[in-house]
XYZ file of C-alpha atoms in Angstrom:
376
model
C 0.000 0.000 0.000
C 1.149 3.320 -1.450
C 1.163 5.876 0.924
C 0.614 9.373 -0.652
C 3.622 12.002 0.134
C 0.912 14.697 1.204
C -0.054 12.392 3.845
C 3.491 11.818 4.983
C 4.252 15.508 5.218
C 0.532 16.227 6.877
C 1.777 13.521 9.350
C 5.154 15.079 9.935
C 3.605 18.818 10.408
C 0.868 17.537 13.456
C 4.202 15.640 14.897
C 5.959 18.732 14.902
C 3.601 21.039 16.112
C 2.679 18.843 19.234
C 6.588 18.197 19.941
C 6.950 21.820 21.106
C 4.506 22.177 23.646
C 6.126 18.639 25.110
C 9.763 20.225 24.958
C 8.168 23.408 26.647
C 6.442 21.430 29.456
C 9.996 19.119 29.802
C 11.630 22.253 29.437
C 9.175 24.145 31.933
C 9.577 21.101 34.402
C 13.414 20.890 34.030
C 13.131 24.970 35.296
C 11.481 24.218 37.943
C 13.219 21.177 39.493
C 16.211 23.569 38.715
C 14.857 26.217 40.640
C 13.595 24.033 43.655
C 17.589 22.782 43.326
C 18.850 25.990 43.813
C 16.509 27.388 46.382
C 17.098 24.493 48.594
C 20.828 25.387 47.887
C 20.520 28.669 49.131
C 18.175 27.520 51.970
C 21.041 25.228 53.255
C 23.912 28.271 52.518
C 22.263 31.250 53.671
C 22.602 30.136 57.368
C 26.454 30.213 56.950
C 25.901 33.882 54.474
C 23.887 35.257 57.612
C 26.459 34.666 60.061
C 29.188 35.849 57.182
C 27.586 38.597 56.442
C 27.308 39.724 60.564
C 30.647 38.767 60.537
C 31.565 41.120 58.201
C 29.561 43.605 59.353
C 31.022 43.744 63.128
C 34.437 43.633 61.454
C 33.663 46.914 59.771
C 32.468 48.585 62.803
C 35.650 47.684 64.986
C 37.235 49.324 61.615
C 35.343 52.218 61.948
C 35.908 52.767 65.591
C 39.871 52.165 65.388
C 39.877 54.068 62.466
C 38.043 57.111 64.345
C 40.045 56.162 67.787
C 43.587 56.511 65.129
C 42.169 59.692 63.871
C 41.389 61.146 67.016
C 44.498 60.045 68.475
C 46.171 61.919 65.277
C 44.185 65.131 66.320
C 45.215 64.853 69.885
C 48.636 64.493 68.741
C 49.094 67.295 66.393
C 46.646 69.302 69.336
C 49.854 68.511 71.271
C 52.449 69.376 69.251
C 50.803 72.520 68.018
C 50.459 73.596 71.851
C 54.110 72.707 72.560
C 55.267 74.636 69.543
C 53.532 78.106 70.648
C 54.538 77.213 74.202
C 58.136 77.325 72.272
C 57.804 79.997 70.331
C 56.742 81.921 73.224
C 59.392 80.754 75.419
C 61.745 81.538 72.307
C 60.508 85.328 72.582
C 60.839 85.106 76.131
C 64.459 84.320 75.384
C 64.953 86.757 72.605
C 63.761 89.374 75.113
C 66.007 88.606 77.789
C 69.029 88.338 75.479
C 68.108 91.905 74.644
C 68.036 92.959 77.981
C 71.108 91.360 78.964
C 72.522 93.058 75.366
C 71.220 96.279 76.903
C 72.594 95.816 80.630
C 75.987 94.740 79.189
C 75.782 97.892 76.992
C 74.908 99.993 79.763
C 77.865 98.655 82.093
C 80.486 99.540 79.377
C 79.279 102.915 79.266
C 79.788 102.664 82.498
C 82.693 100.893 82.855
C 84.246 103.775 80.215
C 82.626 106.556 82.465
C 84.772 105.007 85.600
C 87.841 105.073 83.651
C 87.462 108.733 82.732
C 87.020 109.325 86.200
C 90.151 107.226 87.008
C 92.037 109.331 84.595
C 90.760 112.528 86.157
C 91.926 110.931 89.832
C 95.060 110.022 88.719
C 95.453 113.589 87.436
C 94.879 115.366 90.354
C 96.656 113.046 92.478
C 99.934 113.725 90.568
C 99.005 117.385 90.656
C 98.739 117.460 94.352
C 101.712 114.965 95.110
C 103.643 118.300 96.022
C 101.536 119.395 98.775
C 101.211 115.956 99.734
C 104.974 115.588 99.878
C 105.355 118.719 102.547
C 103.184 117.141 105.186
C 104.880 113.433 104.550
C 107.292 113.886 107.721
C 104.707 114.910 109.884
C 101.724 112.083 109.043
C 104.381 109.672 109.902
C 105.159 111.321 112.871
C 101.186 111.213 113.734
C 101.548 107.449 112.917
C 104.553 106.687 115.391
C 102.633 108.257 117.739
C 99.463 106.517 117.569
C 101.069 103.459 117.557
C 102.945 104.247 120.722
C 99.709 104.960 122.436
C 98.147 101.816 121.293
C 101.268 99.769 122.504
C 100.702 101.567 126.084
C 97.322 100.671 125.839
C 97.255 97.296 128.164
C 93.444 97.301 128.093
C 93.618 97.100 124.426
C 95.654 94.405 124.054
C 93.990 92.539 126.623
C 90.241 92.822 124.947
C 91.761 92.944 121.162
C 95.047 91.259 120.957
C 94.227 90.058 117.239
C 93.190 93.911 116.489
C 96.297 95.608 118.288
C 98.549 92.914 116.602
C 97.228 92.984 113.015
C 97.039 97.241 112.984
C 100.903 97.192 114.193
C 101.446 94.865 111.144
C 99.639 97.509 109.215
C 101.926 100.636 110.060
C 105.143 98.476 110.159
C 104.060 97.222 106.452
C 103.108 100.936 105.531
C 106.508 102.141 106.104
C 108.868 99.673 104.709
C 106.620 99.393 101.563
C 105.640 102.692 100.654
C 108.785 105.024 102.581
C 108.433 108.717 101.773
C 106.335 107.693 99.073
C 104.015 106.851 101.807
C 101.139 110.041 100.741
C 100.716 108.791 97.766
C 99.557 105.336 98.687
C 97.341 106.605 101.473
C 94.620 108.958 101.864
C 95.284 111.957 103.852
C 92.702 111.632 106.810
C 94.376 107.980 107.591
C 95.230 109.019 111.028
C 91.419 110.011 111.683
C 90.689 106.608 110.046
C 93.118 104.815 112.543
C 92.152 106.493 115.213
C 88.625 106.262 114.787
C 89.076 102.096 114.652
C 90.885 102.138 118.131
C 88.439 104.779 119.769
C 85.639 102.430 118.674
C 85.710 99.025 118.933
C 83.139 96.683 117.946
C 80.744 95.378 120.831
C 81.361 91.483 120.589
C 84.049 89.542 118.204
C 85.129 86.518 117.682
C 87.518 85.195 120.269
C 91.196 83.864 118.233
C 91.667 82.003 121.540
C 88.965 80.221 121.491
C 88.628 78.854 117.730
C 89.566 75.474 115.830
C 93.131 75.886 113.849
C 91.242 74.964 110.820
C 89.867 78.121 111.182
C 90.522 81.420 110.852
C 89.321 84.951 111.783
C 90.002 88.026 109.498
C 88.331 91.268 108.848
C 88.890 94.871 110.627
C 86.896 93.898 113.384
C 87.768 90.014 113.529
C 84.322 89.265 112.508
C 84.816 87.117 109.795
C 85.453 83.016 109.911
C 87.091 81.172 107.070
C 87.323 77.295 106.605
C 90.679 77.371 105.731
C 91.695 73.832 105.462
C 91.015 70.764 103.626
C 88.021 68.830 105.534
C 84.900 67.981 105.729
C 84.506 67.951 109.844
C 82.883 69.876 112.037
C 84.971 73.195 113.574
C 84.079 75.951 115.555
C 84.123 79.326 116.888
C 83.803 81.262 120.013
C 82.740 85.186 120.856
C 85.004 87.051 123.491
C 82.144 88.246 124.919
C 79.421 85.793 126.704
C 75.373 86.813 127.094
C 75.723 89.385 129.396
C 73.963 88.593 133.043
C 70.849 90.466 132.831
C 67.169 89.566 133.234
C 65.518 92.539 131.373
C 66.713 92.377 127.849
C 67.352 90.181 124.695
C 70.612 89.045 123.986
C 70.823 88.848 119.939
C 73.524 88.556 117.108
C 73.269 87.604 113.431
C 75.601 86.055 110.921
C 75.587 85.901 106.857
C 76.193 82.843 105.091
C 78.941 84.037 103.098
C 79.793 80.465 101.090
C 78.537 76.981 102.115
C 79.115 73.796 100.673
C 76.454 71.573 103.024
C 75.640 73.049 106.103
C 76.418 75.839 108.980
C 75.451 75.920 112.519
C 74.839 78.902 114.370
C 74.066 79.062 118.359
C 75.062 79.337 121.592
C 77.535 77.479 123.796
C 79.416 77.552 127.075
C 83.050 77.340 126.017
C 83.683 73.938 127.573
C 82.188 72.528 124.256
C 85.207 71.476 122.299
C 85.709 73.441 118.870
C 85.682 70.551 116.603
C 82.251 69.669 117.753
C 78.758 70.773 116.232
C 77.156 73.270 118.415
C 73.692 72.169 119.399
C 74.332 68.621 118.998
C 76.169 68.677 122.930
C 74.790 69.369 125.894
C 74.195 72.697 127.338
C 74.506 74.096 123.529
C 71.772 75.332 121.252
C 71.756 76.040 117.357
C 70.087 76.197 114.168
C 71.581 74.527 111.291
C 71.363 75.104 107.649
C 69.349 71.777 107.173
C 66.710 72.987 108.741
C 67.014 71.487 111.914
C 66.377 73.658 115.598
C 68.980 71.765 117.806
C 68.390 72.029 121.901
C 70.563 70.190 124.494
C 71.384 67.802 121.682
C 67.873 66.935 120.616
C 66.286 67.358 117.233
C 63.612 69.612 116.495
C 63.244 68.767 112.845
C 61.433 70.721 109.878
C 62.335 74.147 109.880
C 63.658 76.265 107.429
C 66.376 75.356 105.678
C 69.461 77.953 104.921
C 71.655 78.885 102.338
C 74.269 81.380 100.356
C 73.431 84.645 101.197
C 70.874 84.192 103.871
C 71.143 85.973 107.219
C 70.344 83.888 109.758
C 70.169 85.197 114.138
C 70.469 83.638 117.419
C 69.258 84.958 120.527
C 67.681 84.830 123.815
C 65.303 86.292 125.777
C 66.799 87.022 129.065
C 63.648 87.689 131.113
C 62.059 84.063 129.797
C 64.919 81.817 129.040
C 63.035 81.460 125.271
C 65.195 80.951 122.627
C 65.043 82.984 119.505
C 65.812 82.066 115.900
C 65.523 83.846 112.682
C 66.305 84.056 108.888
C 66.422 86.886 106.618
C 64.823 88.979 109.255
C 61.973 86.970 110.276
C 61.278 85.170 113.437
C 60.839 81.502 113.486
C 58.698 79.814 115.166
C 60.825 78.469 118.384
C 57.469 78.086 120.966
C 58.730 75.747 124.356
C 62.359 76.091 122.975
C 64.182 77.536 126.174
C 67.748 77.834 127.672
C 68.592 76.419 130.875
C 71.670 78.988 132.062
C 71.990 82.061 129.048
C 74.621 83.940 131.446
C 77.194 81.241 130.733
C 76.629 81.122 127.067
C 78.934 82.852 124.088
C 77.690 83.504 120.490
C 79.076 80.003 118.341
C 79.528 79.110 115.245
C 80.363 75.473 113.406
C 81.202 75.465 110.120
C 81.695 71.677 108.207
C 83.268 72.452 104.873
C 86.474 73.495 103.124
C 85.492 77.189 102.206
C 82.912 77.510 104.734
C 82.807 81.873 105.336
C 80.731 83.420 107.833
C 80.208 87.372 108.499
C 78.674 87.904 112.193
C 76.893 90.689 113.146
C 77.024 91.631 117.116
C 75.249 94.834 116.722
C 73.136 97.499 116.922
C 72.105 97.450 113.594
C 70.614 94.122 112.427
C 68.128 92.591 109.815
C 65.807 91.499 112.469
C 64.453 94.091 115.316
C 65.449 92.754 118.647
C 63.184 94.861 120.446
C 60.305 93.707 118.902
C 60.389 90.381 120.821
């Protein structure tokens, strides 16, 4: 049997237009088992995305806040440096000014320092003008001098009270006269006899006492006022007044001395002079002082916490006769020294213990000191 080729081709046309609606319903079915696939992919993943993804998110605010804690640490920083700079810059001008004013001051004292030289010139001038006159009354200010120094050799009194005064003023004249000769008027000014005389006719009321200070020590100055550390050391030496606290009951007994130099420490205080001089005073019985460490020493006992003392302070002693209270003071100001007493102030002298190689002391017995005694 023949079959016709229309048929064929009708057959093959109905076969092909129902294959594509079977290839779209595979194809349709295929999409959606794919899409069940991948959803119940992403179900199963996006657990581990979630707690990625907070992961990631936590990690970027710690970023952020060490990022902002770097920057602000940056700010704070360059706040800092910026502030030290001006604080430079204004300790620069500070500077600048000061070097100006020391230009200035150094300026000044050369114009000074010039002005004193003119004035030198002038001096010397006149003095070679007036040698002449000088020269006529040469034979006859010597004569003056023999003669006061005659009367202070007959003076036993003298000698007695000021042995280290008489002594060092006979050195003087002696030293005058073989150095100078009759050249002596023009070395010395012509009113030295008033001068001289005016140093024996008034001597100072206290000083210290040569007889009664350490070797390692010594006194100089016009009127022996003056203590030097001379020799190498580091131990303890001191010094005696003549004169002790004079036995009255209706006054204050006071004296000052001026840290000259120190290297560690001065005492300053009173003492009976059976205290040996290379002892502190106020660390021994019967002795009171106050010591540059700020210590207030009484019998030997510490009364720690004061003030301490240094170069160029002024520092007093005393005692109040009528109440036995001692009395201590620095630059001028009384110090607090409230149940501080001495037992027996009539047998006490003015003392002084320096420690120290170089050690210099000034004393000051009167009337004129920094502190007022009478206000007491």
């Amino acid at each position: 049997m023949s079959i016709s080729v229309d048929s064929t081709n009708g057959d093959r046309i109905n076969d092909h237009q129902q294959e594509p609606e079977e290839l779209l319903q595979l194809r349709a079915r295929v999409a959606e088992l794919e899409l069940r696939r991948t959803e119940m992919h992403f179900r199963e993943k996006f657990p581990k995305l979630e707690v990625e993804l907070k992961d990631v998110k936590q990690m970027s605010i710690i970023t952020k806040y060490v990022m902002e804690n770097r920057l602000l640490q940056a700010e704070l920083k360059h706040q800092k440096l910026l502030t030290e700079h001006n604080a430079l810059m204004v300790k620069v001008a500070e500077m600048e000014k000061e070097q100006q004013k020391m230009a200035d001051h150094l300026t000044h004292k050369q114009n000074e320092q010039k002005e004193l030289w003119v004035k030198v010139d002038e001096l010397e001038q006149k003095q070679t003008a007036d040698s002449e006159q000088l020269n006529k009354s040469q034979e006859g200010i010597l004569a003056k001098i023999d003669q006061l120094a005659q009367q202070v050799k007959d003076s036993e009194l003298f000698k007695q009270a000021f042995p280290s005064k008489f002594a060092a003023m006979e050195n003087f004249v002696g030293v005058l006269k073989d150095r100078f000769g009759n050249d002596l008027l023009k070395a010395v000014h012509p009113n030295i006899r008033t001068k001289i005389a005016e140093v024996f006719s008034n001597p100072p009321q206290n000083c210290w006492d040569v007889n009664a200070c350490h070797s390692d020590l010594v006194i100089f100055g016009p009127e022996c006022l003056m203590v030097h550390y001379k020799s190498e050391g580091d131990v303890w030496r001191a010094v005696f007044s003549k004169c002790s606290i004079p036995n009255s009951h209706f006054r204050i007994f006071y004296y000052e001395v001026k840290i000259v130099n120190v290297k560690r420490c001065i005492s300053v205080g009173l003492a009976a002079k059976e205290m040996p001089t290379e002892k502190m005073v106020g660390n021994c019985a019967g002795t009171y002082s106050y010591t540059g460490d700020g210590i207030f020493w009484i019998n030997g006992s510490k009364n720690e916490g004061k003030q301490t003392f240094v170069r160029d302070d002024t520092v007093g002693c005393g005692v109040n006769l009528a109440t036995g209270r001692i009395i201590f003071t620095k630059n001028g100001q009384r110090l607090d020294t409230a149940n501080l007493f001495v037992s027996s102030p009539d047998s006490l002298f003015p003392c002084v213990s320096l420690c120290d190689s170089g050690d210099l002391i000034d004393a000051n017995f009167g009337p004129n000191f920094k502190f007022n005694p009478s206000a007491v």
